[in-house]
Backbone as a chain_set.jsonl record, in Angstrom:
{"seq": "MGRTTGKGFTEKQMFDQLNCWLMEALSPSNDGWTQKHYMDILREFQTLLNESLPAKEVKFEDVPDDEMCF", "coords": {"N": [[-203.935, -105.777, -54.595], [-204.792, -102.959, -52.591], [-205.933, -99.86, -52.429], [-204.09, -96.987, -51.4], [-203.85, -95.472, -48.218], [-202.714, -91.862, -47.23], [-200.443, -92.717, -45.868], [-199.262, -94.552, -46.503], [-200.587, -96.927, -45.785], [-202.423, -99.854, -47.317], [-205.634, -100.159, -47.686], [-207.153, -102.474, -46.894], [-204.982, -103.426, -44.864], [-205.331, -101.183, -43.169], [-208.217, -101.599, -42.321], [-208.021, -104.486, -41.196], [-206.353, -104.002, -39.01], [-207.739, -102.65, -37.515], [-209.844, -104.216, -37.167], [-208.25, -105.941, -35.361], [-207.684, -104.765, -33.707], [-210.122, -104.047, -32.207], [-211.067, -107.226, -32.022], [-209.445, -107.629, -29.784], [-210.058, -105.792, -27.9], [-212.415, -107.253, -27.383], [-212.372, -109.868, -26.129], [-212.564, -112.001, -24.149], [-210.535, -113.494, -22.933], [-208.756, -111.9, -22.289], [-207.457, -109.089, -20.13], [-209.006, -106.782, -17.414], [-207.6, -104.292, -18.058], [-206.196, -105.177, -20.304], [-208.318, -105.044, -22.202], [-209.556, -102.482, -22.111], [-207.126, -101.09, -23.187], [-207.345, -101.203, -25.846], [-209.673, -100.649, -26.397], [-209.706, -97.878, -25.825], [-208.156, -97.174, -27.854], [-209.716, -97.917, -29.981], [-211.649, -95.733, -29.188], [-210.33, -93.436, -29.747], [-210.24, -93.505, -32.57], [-213.165, -93.358, -33.222], [-213.953, -90.73, -32.459], [-212.435, -89.632, -33.769], [-213.051, -89.616, -36.326], [-216.202, -89.182, -35.918], [-215.724, -86.356, -35.227], [-214.667, -85.221, -37.569], [-216.185, -85.801, -39.582], [-218.845, -85.024, -41.587], [-221.942, -84.156, -40.285], [-224.157, -84.34, -40.997], [-225.946, -86.74, -43.195], [-225.382, -87.615, -46.091], [-228.053, -88.928, -48.606], [-228.888, -91.254, -50.685], [-231.173, -90.673, -52.393], [-231.5, -88.256, -51.81], [-229.591, -87.072, -53.903], [-229.808, -84.937, -56.484], [-230.309, -86.201, -59.866], [-228.529, -85.039, -62.018], [-226.368, -84.338, -60.54], [-224.98, -86.715, -59.984], [-222.215, -88.858, -59.784], [-221.401, -91.489, -62.078]], "CA": [[-203.203, -104.988, -53.44], [-205.961, -101.955, -52.222], [-205.677, -98.262, -52.535], [-203.226, -96.843, -50.403], [-204.005, -93.803, -47.328], [-201.454, -90.747, -47.484], [-199.485, -92.71, -44.761], [-198.664, -95.999, -47.54], [-201.259, -98.378, -45.93], [-203.864, -99.958, -47.868], [-207.379, -100.112, -47.108], [-206.939, -103.832, -46.015], [-204.352, -103.037, -43.526], [-206.312, -100.529, -41.942], [-209.274, -102.632, -42.074], [-207.563, -105.78, -40.574], [-205.45, -103.382, -37.755], [-208.983, -101.926, -36.585], [-210.246, -105.593, -36.432], [-207.588, -106.643, -34.259], [-208.04, -104.341, -32.179], [-211.814, -104.855, -32.057], [-211.473, -108.372, -31.036], [-208.395, -107.574, -28.468], [-210.851, -105.081, -26.384], [-213.591, -107.602, -26.792], [-211.905, -111.037, -25.917], [-212.937, -112.206, -23.163], [-209.291, -113.766, -22.296], [-207.965, -110.664, -21.893], [-207.983, -108.756, -18.393], [-209.69, -105.835, -17.808], [-206.326, -103.621, -18.792], [-205.813, -104.966, -21.725], [-209.543, -104.47, -23.271], [-209.473, -101.22, -21.711], [-206.314, -100.428, -23.743], [-207.626, -101.382, -27.291], [-210.653, -99.868, -26.143], [-209.737, -96.555, -25.935], [-207.666, -96.679, -28.708], [-210.87, -97.742, -30.748], [-212.681, -94.872, -28.926], [-210.057, -92.574, -29.922], [-210.308, -93.331, -33.602], [-214.269, -93.278, -33.091], [-213.904, -89.517, -32.062], [-211.759, -88.512, -34.981], [-213.89, -89.699, -37.523], [-217.201, -88.159, -35.214], [-215.472, -84.997, -35.247], [-214.053, -85.058, -38.921], [-217.378, -86.495, -40.632], [-220.205, -84.151, -41.763], [-222.814, -84.515, -39.175], [-225.361, -84.629, -42.015], [-225.269, -87.824, -43.751], [-225.711, -86.876, -47.585], [-228.746, -90.15, -48.755], [-228.603, -91.135, -52.711], [-232.153, -89.996, -53.221], [-231.275, -86.654, -51.931], [-228.761, -85.92, -54.652], [-230.136, -84.656, -57.942], [-229.76, -87.144, -61.073], [-227.958, -84.299, -62.24], [-224.607, -84.135, -59.651], [-224.511, -87.895, -59.484], [-221.275, -89.555, -60.695], [-221.005, -93.029, -62.144]], "C": [[-204.516, -103.636, -53.457], [-205.06, -100.722, -52.253], [-204.839, -98.151, -51.312], [-203.495, -95.696, -49.692], [-202.648, -93.318, -47.632], [-200.339, -91.306, -46.857], [-199.007, -94.12, -45.722], [-199.291, -97.118, -46.844], [-202.02, -98.559, -46.285], [-204.777, -99.891, -47.004], [-207.618, -101.274, -46.13], [-206.127, -103.828, -45.071], [-204.612, -102.513, -42.427], [-207.276, -101.22, -41.196], [-208.655, -103.612, -40.725], [-206.648, -105.088, -39.076], [-206.808, -103.003, -36.809], [-209.993, -103.477, -36.361], [-209.309, -106.147, -35.385], [-207.575, -106.013, -33.194], [-209.662, -104.217, -31.241], [-211.635, -106.059, -31.078], [-210.393, -108.773, -29.445], [-209.506, -106.926, -27.562], [-212.181, -106.165, -26.618], [-213.4, -109.356, -26.54], [-212.093, -111.338, -24.51], [-211.606, -112.867, -22.165], [-208.334, -113.076, -22.171], [-208.3, -110.119, -20.733], [-208.605, -107.486, -18.749], [-209.003, -104.8, -18.58], [-206.137, -103.556, -19.604], [-206.623, -105.061, -22.617], [-209.558, -103.536, -23.267], [-208.338, -100.4, -22.742], [-206.577, -100.44, -25.113], [-208.48, -100.564, -27.104], [-210.41, -98.556, -26.608], [-208.322, -96.05, -27.226], [-208.707, -96.799, -29.927], [-211.972, -96.628, -30.912], [-211.619, -93.352, -29.61], [-209.783, -92.283, -31.395], [-212.004, -93.27, -33.975], [-214.625, -91.402, -33.181], [-213.502, -89.16, -32.987], [-212.744, -88.642, -36.02], [-215.6, -88.871, -37.239], [-216.628, -86.917, -35.714], [-214.709, -84.534, -37.305], [-214.939, -85.056, -40.092], [-218.202, -84.996, -40.853], [-221.088, -84.551, -40.9], [-224.153, -84.96, -40.055], [-224.875, -85.422, -43.058], [-226.171, -87.744, -45.293], [-226.919, -88.908, -47.893], [-228.925, -90.159, -50.253], [-229.195, -90.538, -53.179], [-232.176, -88.48, -53.13], [-230.488, -85.756, -52.785], [-229.294, -86.361, -56.038], [-229.307, -85.178, -58.933], [-228.269, -86.378, -61.805], [-226.223, -83.948, -61.951], [-224.344, -85.868, -59.502], [-223.456, -88.235, -60.374], [-221.222, -91.007, -60.8], [-219.633, -93.558, -62.974]], "O": [[-205.116, -103.495, -54.522], [-203.838, -100.634, -52.136], [-204.829, -98.967, -50.391], [-203.433, -94.683, -50.388], [-201.707, -93.959, -48.099], [-199.253, -90.753, -47.031], [-198.055, -94.669, -45.169], [-198.834, -98.24, -47.057], [-202.916, -97.766, -45.995], [-204.728, -99.619, -45.805], [-208.084, -101.209, -44.992], [-206.631, -104.38, -44.093], [-204.412, -102.852, -41.26], [-207.324, -101.441, -39.986], [-208.862, -103.397, -39.531], [-206.378, -105.864, -38.16], [-206.827, -103.08, -35.581], [-210.745, -103.637, -35.4], [-209.805, -106.871, -34.521], [-207.488, -106.418, -32.034], [-210.018, -104.295, -30.066], [-211.877, -106.084, -29.871], [-210.469, -109.614, -28.549], [-209.839, -107.512, -26.532], [-213.129, -105.843, -25.902], [-214.371, -110.066, -26.801], [-211.519, -110.566, -23.742], [-211.617, -112.787, -20.937], [-207.181, -113.456, -21.969], [-209.332, -110.5, -20.181], [-208.771, -107.068, -19.895], [-209.522, -104.355, -19.603], [-205.867, -102.506, -20.186], [-206.237, -105.167, -23.781], [-209.583, -103.069, -24.406], [-208.576, -99.241, -23.083], [-205.961, -99.562, -25.718], [-208.237, -99.48, -27.635], [-210.856, -98.144, -27.679], [-207.766, -94.962, -27.374], [-208.659, -95.952, -30.819], [-212.765, -96.408, -31.828], [-212.215, -92.316, -29.906], [-209.258, -91.219, -31.723], [-212.188, -93.115, -35.182], [-215.486, -90.946, -33.934], [-214.09, -88.167, -33.415], [-213.211, -87.626, -36.535], [-216.127, -88.154, -38.089], [-217.151, -86.444, -36.724], [-214.445, -83.447, -37.819], [-214.717, -84.571, -41.201], [-217.985, -84.011, -40.148], [-220.91, -85.755, -40.713], [-224.976, -85.812, -39.719], [-223.869, -85.194, -43.73], [-227.392, -87.815, -45.431], [-226.474, -89.936, -47.383], [-229.089, -89.136, -50.918], [-228.836, -89.806, -54.101], [-232.632, -87.67, -53.938], [-230.428, -84.527, -52.778], [-229.302, -87.462, -56.589], [-228.11, -84.938, -59.084], [-227.222, -86.975, -62.056], [-225.301, -83.544, -62.66], [-223.379, -86.192, -58.81], [-223.576, -88.018, -61.58], [-221.033, -91.721, -59.815], [-219.355, -94.757, -63.006]]}, "num_chains": 1, "name": "protein.A"}
C-alpha cells in the first residue's frame, strides 16, 4: 500500500484517478462534451498545481552538498 494523502487516498489511487480522467478526456469514443468535462477537471488540477508550486524549480546541482538530505 502506498503513502496516503491528507484525505485518505493513496498516491496510487490519485494517479489512477488522474490517468482515468486523462484517458476519458482524450478518448475518441467520447463525444466532445464528455471529453471537455474530463479536460476541465484536469485543467482545474493543473491550475491548482501551477498556483501552489514554486515558480522556480530547484535543480539538483543548485543545492549545496551540506544541505542535501540522503
